[in-house]
Coordinates of C-alpha atoms in Angstrom, one line a residue:
M1 CA 7.8 -27.7 -35.9
R2 CA 7.8 -31.0 -35.4
M3 CA 11.4 -32.8 -33.7
A4 CA 12.5 -35.6 -34.8
N5 CA 11.9 -39.1 -32.8
G6 CA 15.1 -39.8 -31.7
Q7 CA 15.6 -35.9 -30.4
Y8 CA 11.5 -35.9 -29.1
M9 CA 13.1 -39.8 -27.3
K10 CA 15.8 -38.0 -25.6
L11 CA 14.5 -34.6 -24.4
K12 CA 11.8 -36.9 -23.6
L13 CA 14.3 -38.6 -21.0
R14 CA 15.9 -36.0 -19.9
L15 CA 13.2 -34.4 -18.5
I16 CA 11.0 -36.9 -17.2
V17 CA 13.9 -37.5 -14.7
A18 CA 14.6 -34.2 -14.2
A19 CA 11.3 -32.3 -13.0
L20 CA 10.5 -34.9 -10.6
L21 CA 10.6 -34.4 -6.3
L22 CA 9.8 -35.9 -2.9
V23 CA 6.5 -33.6 -1.3
G24 CA 6.7 -31.1 -4.5
F25 CA 9.8 -28.6 -3.3
A26 CA 12.3 -29.0 -5.0
A27 CA 14.2 -27.8 -8.0
N28 CA 14.1 -29.1 -11.3
K29 CA 17.5 -31.2 -10.9
W30 CA 19.3 -33.4 -13.2
L31 CA 20.1 -31.5 -16.5
H32 CA 23.8 -31.3 -17.0
H33 CA 26.0 -28.7 -17.7
P34 CA 29.6 -28.6 -18.9
I35 CA 32.4 -28.2 -16.2
D36 CA 33.1 -24.1 -15.9
Q37 CA 37.0 -24.2 -17.5
N38 CA 37.5 -21.1 -15.1
V39 CA 36.3 -22.2 -12.0
V40 CA 38.9 -25.2 -13.1
A41 CA 41.6 -23.2 -13.2
A42 CA 41.2 -22.0 -9.7
Q43 CA 41.3 -24.6 -8.2
R44 CA 44.7 -25.6 -8.0
D45 CA 44.7 -23.8 -4.0
E46 CA 42.9 -23.6 -0.8
L47 CA 40.6 -21.0 0.3
T48 CA 40.0 -19.6 3.4
I49 CA 37.4 -16.8 4.3
G50 CA 37.2 -16.4 8.2
K51 CA 37.3 -19.0 10.3
L52 CA 36.8 -21.6 6.8
H53 CA 39.7 -23.4 5.1
L54 CA 38.6 -25.1 2.6
Q55 CA 40.2 -27.5 0.4
S56 CA 39.6 -27.8 -3.6
C57 CA 36.8 -30.4 -4.7
E58 CA 34.4 -31.1 -7.7
I59 CA 30.6 -30.5 -6.3
G60 CA 27.7 -32.4 -7.4
K61 CA 27.6 -35.9 -8.2
R62 CA 30.1 -37.8 -10.7
S63 CA 27.8 -41.2 -11.1
G64 CA 26.2 -40.3 -15.0
R65 CA 26.2 -36.4 -14.6
N66 CA 28.7 -33.9 -14.9
T67 CA 30.3 -32.4 -11.8
L68 CA 32.0 -28.1 -11.2
A69 CA 34.7 -27.2 -9.5
G70 CA 34.9 -25.3 -6.0
Y71 CA 36.0 -26.2 -2.4
C72 CA 34.6 -27.5 0.4
T73 CA 35.0 -28.1 4.0
Q74 CA 33.7 -30.0 7.4
F75 CA 31.8 -27.9 9.5
P76 CA 31.2 -29.2 13.3
V77 CA 28.0 -28.9 15.1
S78 CA 25.8 -30.0 18.2
E79 CA 23.3 -32.2 16.5
N80 CA 21.5 -30.8 20.2
R81 CA 21.6 -27.7 21.1
A82 CA 19.8 -28.0 24.1
D83 CA 22.2 -31.0 25.0
A84 CA 26.3 -29.5 26.1
H85 CA 27.2 -33.1 26.0
S86 CA 25.2 -33.3 22.4
R87 CA 27.0 -35.9 19.8
K88 CA 28.5 -33.6 17.2
I89 CA 27.9 -33.9 13.3
S90 CA 29.6 -32.5 10.4
L91 CA 28.0 -30.3 7.5
K92 CA 29.2 -30.5 4.2
V93 CA 30.2 -27.1 2.9
A94 CA 31.2 -25.7 -0.6
I95 CA 32.3 -23.0 -1.8
V96 CA 31.9 -21.7 -5.8
K97 CA 34.3 -19.0 -6.4
S98 CA 33.2 -15.7 -8.1
T99 CA 35.1 -15.4 -11.2
S100 CA 35.7 -11.3 -10.0
A101 CA 39.4 -11.3 -8.5
K102 CA 37.6 -8.7 -5.6
P103 CA 34.0 -10.1 -5.0
D104 CA 31.0 -8.7 -3.6
V105 CA 31.3 -9.0 1.0
D106 CA 28.1 -10.6 0.9
M107 CA 27.3 -14.2 -0.1
V108 CA 24.4 -15.6 -2.5
V109 CA 23.2 -18.3 -0.3
F110 CA 21.6 -21.9 -2.9
L111 CA 18.3 -23.3 -0.9
D112 CA 17.4 -26.2 -2.0
G113 CA 14.3 -28.1 -2.3
G114 CA 13.0 -31.8 -1.4
P115 CA 12.3 -31.6 1.9
G116 CA 15.6 -34.6 1.9
G117 CA 17.3 -32.2 -1.6
S118 CA 21.5 -32.2 -1.2
A119 CA 22.5 -28.4 -2.6
I120 CA 26.3 -30.0 -3.4
N121 CA 24.8 -32.6 -5.6
D122 CA 22.1 -30.2 -7.1
Y123 CA 24.3 -27.2 -7.9
P124 CA 25.2 -28.5 -11.2
A125 CA 21.5 -29.0 -12.5
V126 CA 20.8 -25.0 -11.3
S127 CA 24.0 -23.7 -11.6
D128 CA 23.1 -21.8 -14.7
A129 CA 20.9 -19.7 -13.2
F130 CA 23.8 -18.9 -10.9
T131 CA 26.8 -17.9 -13.7
T132 CA 26.2 -13.9 -13.6
L133 CA 25.7 -13.9 -10.2
R134 CA 29.0 -15.2 -10.0
K135 CA 30.6 -11.9 -11.5
Q136 CA 30.6 -10.5 -8.0
H137 CA 29.1 -13.0 -5.5
H138 CA 30.6 -16.4 -3.7
I139 CA 28.4 -18.8 -4.3
L140 CA 27.5 -21.0 -0.7
L141 CA 26.5 -24.1 -0.9
V142 CA 25.2 -25.8 2.8
D143 CA 23.9 -29.9 3.1
Q144 CA 21.3 -29.6 5.2
R145 CA 21.1 -31.1 7.7
G146 CA 20.4 -35.0 6.9
T147 CA 21.0 -34.4 3.4
G148 CA 24.3 -35.6 1.3
G149 CA 27.5 -34.9 2.9
S150 CA 25.6 -33.8 6.4
N151 CA 25.4 -36.9 7.9
A152 CA 22.4 -38.4 6.0
L153 CA 19.7 -40.1 7.6
D154 CA 20.6 -43.1 5.0
C155 CA 19.6 -46.4 6.3
P156 CA 21.2 -48.9 3.7
K157 CA 20.1 -52.1 5.5
T158 CA 17.2 -50.8 5.6
E159 CA 16.4 -51.6 1.5
A160 CA 13.4 -51.2 1.2
F161 CA 13.0 -48.1 3.7
G162 CA 13.2 -45.7 0.6
K163 CA 12.2 -47.6 -1.5
S164 CA 8.3 -47.7 -0.1
L165 CA 7.8 -44.1 0.8
L166 CA 8.5 -43.3 -1.9
D167 CA 6.4 -45.7 -4.4
K168 CA 3.6 -44.4 -2.1
L169 CA 4.8 -40.2 -3.1
A170 CA 4.4 -42.8 -6.9
G171 CA 0.9 -44.2 -5.7
E172 CA 1.7 -47.5 -5.0
Q173 CA -0.5 -49.2 -2.8
Y174 CA 1.4 -50.8 0.6
P175 CA 0.0 -52.2 2.9
P176 CA 0.3 -50.1 6.6
E177 CA 1.5 -52.3 9.2
Q178 CA 4.7 -53.4 6.9
F179 CA 5.4 -49.4 5.6
K180 CA 5.7 -49.0 9.4
E181 CA 7.3 -51.9 10.2
L182 CA 10.2 -50.5 8.2
L183 CA 10.1 -46.9 9.4
R184 CA 10.9 -48.9 12.9
K185 CA 13.9 -50.5 10.7
C186 CA 15.2 -47.7 9.5
I187 CA 14.9 -46.1 13.4
T188 CA 16.8 -48.9 14.8
E189 CA 19.4 -48.4 12.1
L190 CA 20.5 -44.9 12.6
Q191 CA 20.5 -44.9 16.5
D192 CA 23.9 -45.4 16.4
K193 CA 25.0 -42.2 14.3
A194 CA 21.6 -39.6 14.7
D195 CA 18.6 -38.6 15.9
P196 CA 15.9 -38.0 13.7
R197 CA 14.2 -35.7 15.8
F198 CA 16.8 -32.8 15.0
Y199 CA 17.0 -33.2 11.3
S200 CA 14.4 -29.9 10.7
T201 CA 13.8 -26.6 9.3
T202 CA 14.9 -25.0 12.1
D203 CA 17.6 -26.8 13.4
A204 CA 19.2 -26.2 9.6
V205 CA 18.1 -22.8 10.2
T206 CA 20.8 -22.6 13.0
D207 CA 23.5 -24.7 11.5
L208 CA 23.1 -21.3 8.4
E209 CA 23.9 -18.5 10.5
E210 CA 26.6 -20.9 12.7
I211 CA 28.1 -21.0 9.1
R212 CA 27.8 -17.6 8.1
S213 CA 29.2 -16.6 11.5
A214 CA 32.5 -18.2 11.0
L215 CA 32.7 -16.7 7.5
D216 CA 32.6 -13.7 8.9
D217 CA 35.3 -13.8 11.8
S218 CA 38.1 -12.2 10.2
Q219 CA 36.3 -9.8 7.5
K220 CA 38.3 -6.9 8.3
N221 CA 39.8 -4.7 5.0
I222 CA 37.9 -1.0 4.7
D223 CA 39.4 1.6 7.2
N224 CA 40.0 -1.8 10.0
K225 CA 35.7 -1.9 10.2
H226 CA 34.6 -4.4 9.7
I227 CA 32.8 -6.3 6.9
S228 CA 29.9 -8.2 8.3
I229 CA 28.9 -10.6 5.8
T230 CA 25.0 -10.2 4.5
F231 CA 23.4 -13.1 2.9
D232 CA 21.7 -13.4 -0.3
L233 CA 19.2 -15.9 -0.2
I234 CA 17.8 -17.8 -3.2
G235 CA 15.5 -20.4 -2.6
V236 CA 13.3 -23.5 -4.6
S237 CA 10.4 -25.1 -2.9
Y238 CA 10.8 -26.5 0.2
G239 CA 14.3 -23.8 0.7
T240 CA 11.8 -21.5 0.4
R241 CA 11.1 -21.9 3.6
V242 CA 14.7 -21.9 5.1
A243 CA 15.0 -18.6 3.7
Q244 CA 11.8 -17.4 5.2
Q245 CA 12.5 -19.0 8.8
Y246 CA 16.5 -18.0 8.3
A247 CA 15.6 -14.4 7.5
S248 CA 12.7 -14.2 10.5
R249 CA 14.9 -15.4 12.5
Y250 CA 18.3 -13.3 11.7
P251 CA 16.9 -10.2 9.6
A252 CA 20.4 -8.2 9.8
A253 CA 22.0 -11.1 8.6
V254 CA 19.7 -11.3 5.1
R255 CA 20.6 -8.9 2.5
S256 CA 18.4 -9.9 -1.0
I257 CA 16.3 -12.9 -1.1
V258 CA 14.3 -15.0 -3.6
L259 CA 11.4 -17.0 -3.9
D260 CA 11.4 -19.3 -6.5
S261 CA 8.3 -21.5 -6.7
P262 CA 7.7 -20.4 -3.1
V263 CA 5.2 -22.0 -0.2
P264 CA 3.6 -19.6 2.2
N265 CA 5.4 -19.9 5.2
S266 CA 1.7 -19.7 7.2
L267 CA 0.9 -23.3 4.7
V268 CA 1.2 -26.3 6.0
L269 CA 3.0 -28.1 3.6
G270 CA 1.6 -31.2 2.2
S271 CA -2.0 -29.9 2.5
E272 CA -3.3 -28.6 -0.3
H273 CA -0.9 -30.5 -3.2
A274 CA -4.8 -32.7 -4.5
R275 CA -6.3 -29.2 -5.1
A276 CA -3.2 -27.4 -7.1
L277 CA -2.3 -30.8 -9.2
E278 CA -6.4 -30.6 -9.8
D279 CA -6.0 -27.1 -11.0
A280 CA -2.8 -26.7 -12.5
L281 CA -3.4 -29.9 -14.2
K282 CA -7.3 -28.7 -15.8
A283 CA -6.1 -25.6 -16.2
Q284 CA -3.2 -26.5 -18.7
L285 CA -5.0 -29.7 -20.3
T286 CA -7.8 -27.0 -21.4
A287 CA -5.9 -25.8 -23.3
C288 CA -5.8 -28.8 -25.8
N289 CA -9.8 -28.3 -26.0
T290 CA -9.0 -25.0 -28.1
T291 CA -6.7 -27.0 -30.5
P292 CA -7.7 -28.2 -33.5
A293 CA -5.1 -31.5 -34.1
C294 CA -5.3 -32.4 -29.8
Q295 CA -8.9 -31.7 -29.5
Q296 CA -9.8 -34.2 -32.0
K297 CA -7.6 -37.1 -31.1
F298 CA -7.9 -36.7 -27.4
G299 CA -11.1 -35.1 -26.9
D300 CA -11.6 -33.7 -22.9
A301 CA -7.7 -34.3 -21.7
F302 CA -8.4 -33.9 -19.0
A303 CA -11.1 -35.7 -18.5
N304 CA -9.6 -38.8 -19.7
L305 CA -7.3 -38.6 -16.8
H306 CA -10.4 -39.1 -14.6
T307 CA -11.6 -41.5 -16.5
L308 CA -8.6 -43.7 -17.1
R309 CA -8.7 -43.5 -12.9
D310 CA -11.7 -44.4 -12.5
R311 CA -11.2 -47.7 -15.0
L312 CA -8.0 -48.4 -12.6
R313 CA -10.0 -48.2 -9.7
D314 CA -12.5 -50.3 -10.7
K315 CA -10.3 -53.3 -12.6
P316 CA -6.2 -52.9 -11.4
V317 CA -4.2 -54.2 -14.6
T318 CA -1.3 -55.9 -14.8
V319 CA 1.1 -55.5 -17.8
E320 CA 4.1 -56.8 -19.3
T321 CA 6.9 -54.1 -19.3
R322 CA 10.5 -53.3 -20.0
D323 CA 12.3 -52.1 -17.4
P324 CA 13.8 -49.2 -18.9
N325 CA 16.9 -49.6 -17.5
T326 CA 18.2 -53.3 -18.5
F327 CA 15.3 -53.6 -20.9
E328 CA 14.3 -56.6 -19.0
L329 CA 10.8 -57.6 -19.4
S330 CA 8.3 -57.7 -16.1
E331 CA 5.1 -58.0 -15.1
R332 CA 4.5 -54.2 -12.6
P333 CA 0.6 -53.0 -11.9
L334 CA -1.2 -50.1 -12.2
S335 CA -3.4 -48.7 -10.0
A336 CA -5.9 -45.5 -9.7
S337 CA -3.6 -44.6 -7.5
A338 CA -0.2 -45.2 -9.0
F339 CA -1.7 -43.6 -12.0
A340 CA -2.8 -40.6 -9.8
G341 CA 1.2 -39.7 -8.5
L342 CA 3.2 -40.5 -11.6
V343 CA 0.0 -37.6 -13.2
R344 CA 1.7 -35.6 -9.9
L345 CA 5.3 -36.5 -10.9
Y346 CA 4.8 -35.5 -15.0
A347 CA 3.2 -32.2 -13.9
Y348 CA 6.1 -30.6 -12.5
N349 CA 7.0 -29.8 -15.6
P350 CA 5.4 -28.2 -18.7
I351 CA 7.1 -30.7 -21.1
T352 CA 6.1 -34.0 -19.3
S353 CA 2.4 -32.4 -18.3
A354 CA 2.5 -31.6 -22.6
L355 CA 3.0 -35.6 -22.3
L356 CA -0.2 -36.7 -20.3
P357 CA -3.1 -36.4 -23.3
L358 CA -1.1 -39.0 -25.5
M359 CA 0.4 -41.4 -22.5
T360 CA -3.3 -40.9 -20.9
H361 CA -4.9 -41.8 -24.4
D362 CA -2.6 -44.2 -25.2
A363 CA -3.4 -46.1 -22.0
L364 CA -6.8 -45.7 -22.1
H365 CA -6.9 -47.7 -25.1
G366 CA -4.9 -50.7 -23.8
N367 CA -1.0 -49.5 -23.9
Y368 CA 0.0 -49.2 -20.7
A369 CA 2.9 -49.7 -21.2
P370 CA 4.8 -46.2 -22.0
L371 CA 3.9 -45.2 -18.2
L372 CA 4.5 -48.2 -16.7
G373 CA 7.5 -48.0 -18.5
Q374 CA 8.1 -44.1 -16.9
V375 CA 7.3 -44.9 -13.0
Q376 CA 10.0 -46.3 -12.7
L377 CA 12.0 -43.9 -13.9
V378 CA 10.3 -41.2 -12.2
T379 CA 11.2 -43.1 -8.6
E380 CA 14.6 -43.3 -9.6
G381 CA 15.1 -40.5 -10.0
I382 CA 14.1 -39.0 -6.6
G383 CA 15.2 -41.5 -4.9
D384 CA 18.7 -40.1 -5.9
S385 CA 18.0 -37.0 -5.4
I386 CA 16.1 -36.5 -2.6
N387 CA 16.4 -38.0 1.1
T388 CA 13.2 -39.9 2.5
G389 CA 14.1 -39.5 6.4
V390 CA 15.1 -35.4 6.1
G391 CA 11.9 -35.2 4.8
L392 CA 10.1 -37.1 7.2
S393 CA 11.7 -35.5 10.0
V394 CA 10.8 -31.6 8.3
I395 CA 7.2 -33.1 7.5
C396 CA 6.3 -34.7 11.0
T397 CA 7.2 -31.6 12.9
E398 CA 5.9 -29.0 11.3
D399 CA 3.0 -29.6 9.8
A400 CA 2.1 -33.8 10.0
D401 CA -0.6 -32.5 13.4
L402 CA -2.8 -29.7 11.2
L403 CA -2.8 -32.1 7.9
K404 CA -6.5 -33.3 8.3
P405 CA -8.5 -35.4 4.9
R406 CA -9.9 -32.3 3.1
P407 CA -14.0 -33.9 1.8
E408 CA -13.4 -31.0 -0.5
D409 CA -10.1 -33.1 -2.7
K410 CA -12.2 -36.8 -2.6
D411 CA -13.1 -36.9 -5.9
T412 CA -9.5 -35.0 -7.0
L413 CA -7.0 -37.2 -8.7
L414 CA -4.5 -37.6 -5.3
G415 CA -7.8 -37.5 -2.9
N416 CA -6.1 -37.3 0.6
S417 CA -3.4 -39.8 0.0
L418 CA -0.2 -37.6 0.6
I419 CA -2.2 -36.4 3.8
D420 CA -2.9 -40.4 4.7
L421 CA 0.9 -40.8 4.2
Y422 CA 2.2 -38.8 6.9
Q423 CA -0.6 -40.2 9.5
Q424 CA 0.5 -42.9 8.7
A425 CA 4.6 -43.0 9.0
C426 CA 4.6 -39.7 11.9
P427 CA 3.5 -41.6 14.6
V428 CA 6.1 -43.8 13.9
W429 CA 8.8 -41.7 13.2
P430 CA 10.9 -39.8 15.5
H431 CA 10.3 -35.7 15.0
G432 CA 10.4 -32.6 17.5
E433 CA 8.5 -29.7 18.4
R434 CA 7.5 -27.2 16.5
P435 CA 8.8 -23.6 17.6
A436 CA 5.7 -21.2 18.7
H437 CA 5.4 -18.3 16.0
F438 CA 6.9 -21.0 12.9
H439 CA 4.2 -21.0 10.9
D440 CA 3.3 -16.9 11.3
V441 CA 2.8 -14.8 7.7
F442 CA 6.3 -13.6 6.8
K443 CA 7.0 -10.6 7.2
T444 CA 11.1 -9.0 6.5
A445 CA 12.5 -5.1 5.6
A446 CA 14.9 -7.5 3.3
P447 CA 13.8 -6.9 -0.9
V448 CA 12.1 -9.7 -1.9
L449 CA 12.2 -11.2 -5.6
I450 CA 9.3 -14.3 -6.0
L451 CA 9.2 -16.5 -9.1
S452 CA 6.4 -18.4 -9.6
G453 CA 5.2 -20.9 -12.9
E454 CA 1.8 -20.9 -14.1
Y455 CA 0.7 -23.8 -13.9
D456 CA 3.2 -24.8 -11.3
P457 CA 1.3 -28.0 -10.5
V458 CA 2.2 -27.4 -5.9
T459 CA 3.0 -24.1 -5.3
P460 CA 0.8 -22.1 -7.4
P461 CA 0.9 -18.3 -8.5
R462 CA -2.2 -17.9 -5.6
Y463 CA 1.2 -18.7 -3.1
A464 CA 3.2 -16.3 -4.0
Q465 CA 0.5 -13.4 -4.7
A466 CA 0.0 -14.2 -0.9
I467 CA 3.2 -13.6 0.1
A468 CA 3.9 -10.6 -1.5
Y469 CA 1.0 -9.1 0.0
E470 CA 2.3 -8.4 3.0
L471 CA 5.1 -7.0 2.2
D472 CA 6.9 -3.5 1.2
N473 CA 10.1 -4.0 -0.8
V474 CA 8.7 -6.6 -3.7
R475 CA 8.1 -7.8 -7.0
V476 CA 6.0 -11.3 -8.2
L477 CA 7.2 -12.8 -11.5
N478 CA 5.3 -14.9 -12.8
L479 CA 6.8 -16.8 -15.4
R480 CA 3.5 -17.8 -18.6
G481 CA 3.5 -21.9 -19.2
Q482 CA 5.5 -22.4 -16.9
G483 CA 5.8 -24.8 -13.7
H484 CA 7.5 -25.7 -10.5
A485 CA 11.5 -24.2 -10.0
V486 CA 11.8 -21.4 -12.8
M487 CA 15.2 -19.8 -11.9
N488 CA 16.9 -21.7 -15.2
T489 CA 14.1 -20.0 -17.2
R490 CA 14.8 -17.9 -20.4
C491 CA 16.0 -14.5 -19.1
I492 CA 15.7 -15.5 -15.1
P493 CA 19.4 -16.0 -13.9
E494 CA 20.2 -11.9 -15.3
L495 CA 17.3 -10.3 -13.8
L496 CA 18.6 -12.4 -10.6
E497 CA 22.0 -9.8 -10.9
K498 CA 20.1 -7.3 -11.5
F499 CA 18.0 -7.7 -8.1
V500 CA 20.8 -8.8 -6.2
N501 CA 23.0 -6.2 -6.8
T502 CA 19.9 -3.2 -7.1
L503 CA 17.6 -4.3 -4.7
Q504 CA 15.2 -2.6 -6.3
P505 CA 12.7 -5.6 -7.1
K506 CA 9.9 -3.3 -8.6
T507 CA 12.6 -1.4 -11.0
L508 CA 13.5 -4.8 -12.8
D509 CA 13.0 -4.7 -16.6
A510 CA 11.0 -8.1 -17.3
N511 CA 9.9 -7.6 -21.2
C512 CA 12.6 -10.8 -21.9
L513 CA 9.7 -12.9 -20.2
D514 CA 6.9 -11.4 -22.4
S515 CA 7.6 -14.4 -24.9
L516 CA 6.7 -17.1 -23.0
S517 CA 3.8 -19.7 -23.9
A518 CA 2.4 -22.5 -23.0
I519 CA 4.3 -26.1 -24.4
P520 CA 1.7 -27.9 -26.2
M521 CA 0.4 -30.7 -26.0
F522 CA 1.8 -33.4 -27.7
V523 CA -0.3 -34.8 -30.4
D524 CA 2.1 -38.1 -30.9
Y525 CA 5.4 -39.0 -29.8
N526 CA 7.2 -36.6 -32.8
G527 CA 5.5 -33.9 -30.3
A528 CA 2.8 -31.4 -30.8
A529 CA 0.9 -30.6 -34.2
P530 CA 2.2 -28.1 -37.1

């Protein structure tokens, strides 16, 4: 069935700005959900759990997005725990109350992606996945240090800092020395409020345990026995690294684990981005060859991506296009690397991936404006959601020294551009030392449910299988035709509730996912062929 043009364009704009992220580890964000009136009604009172005293608040950003009602507080921690005189920083903590008058003691924790995502700002975009869980559980949200309301590593005076990194991630050329100078300016701007060396995953994991201990302080209700609060961890993308690190360090604190679009703990972030993207695009776009209307119009849709990349490599173009926000005319360059970066961003969501044959076809025939019009939308969407400083602190501490250019990726769309980026940035950006055994293979006795998308361009299904191979009480659900971050998909919210309540991943009835399928390629701006 074909969509009306207005319906399609509305859907397209929502998804373009919804599926994109910094280094490939984040939830599908920025989708709007109505305010839950049941939660709003409960906002008249304060909430006290253990030592935490929380006030009524709105969760999420106001600018153009819906917010949800919750309870918030600031939680003080030491920035550098090895220094008794270290400055204190405040972490923003929020709780979305259970709809039950007597919720279970264990709390569900949403661990956001990025690195650099704000769990509190991004929760409205994924709240559908938690609706059934809230029947018996409070939802705990913590802005990881350096993000959102937790002493964000922002450099407002160094205006081009975030833009320079995002441009590089989108494939734009940016002179290395100019990029490094912007990093230095940002570091100088931060020095009075933050030391980027102490904003790694390990620091965030310790923060989370201190918060759990504070929540657990006064839970004595059954026969005067202490009821220890445990966590049901739900991590998405980079948040799956946080979940694995937390469960490894504090196993007694973890009741269950959900890993959505996971990265193996042993993997070096950024090392396989080029190969994962290439494999996902080839698998999805090759399907165009089996659809007569698609094959007739586009030929080999996957090969077309490389043809356009090569053409732009030989001769970059400058195109007059309208700003997607202000509609003002401007000239923008489009290079081969910028095109590859944009393709990467489209690939996170199956619907935006389905646009690629059409957009590439138009560009090959001289119409570059649609592609260029999306560059600004997608990079602005990322910048509004991801803290670039935290991304650097995490990658530079935990992965960068292990990143090496891969000759076998030279001819892929991305090549070694992301590896080059971090090799430029990390010698400049202050970062800590990776703990011993940080990249050890993940082991846990807790039950684990793993979700993956068939066409995920950054955490492919083989990652889910690699994690599961090392575990006993585990189940992998691979969602046909889906991309990155799938917890909102179809019946997954109900399956999450059943898993958390029963702790039996292997017996989950997941037949409700059988009807999932790939999105047909769009042959024009009205959608796919009939």
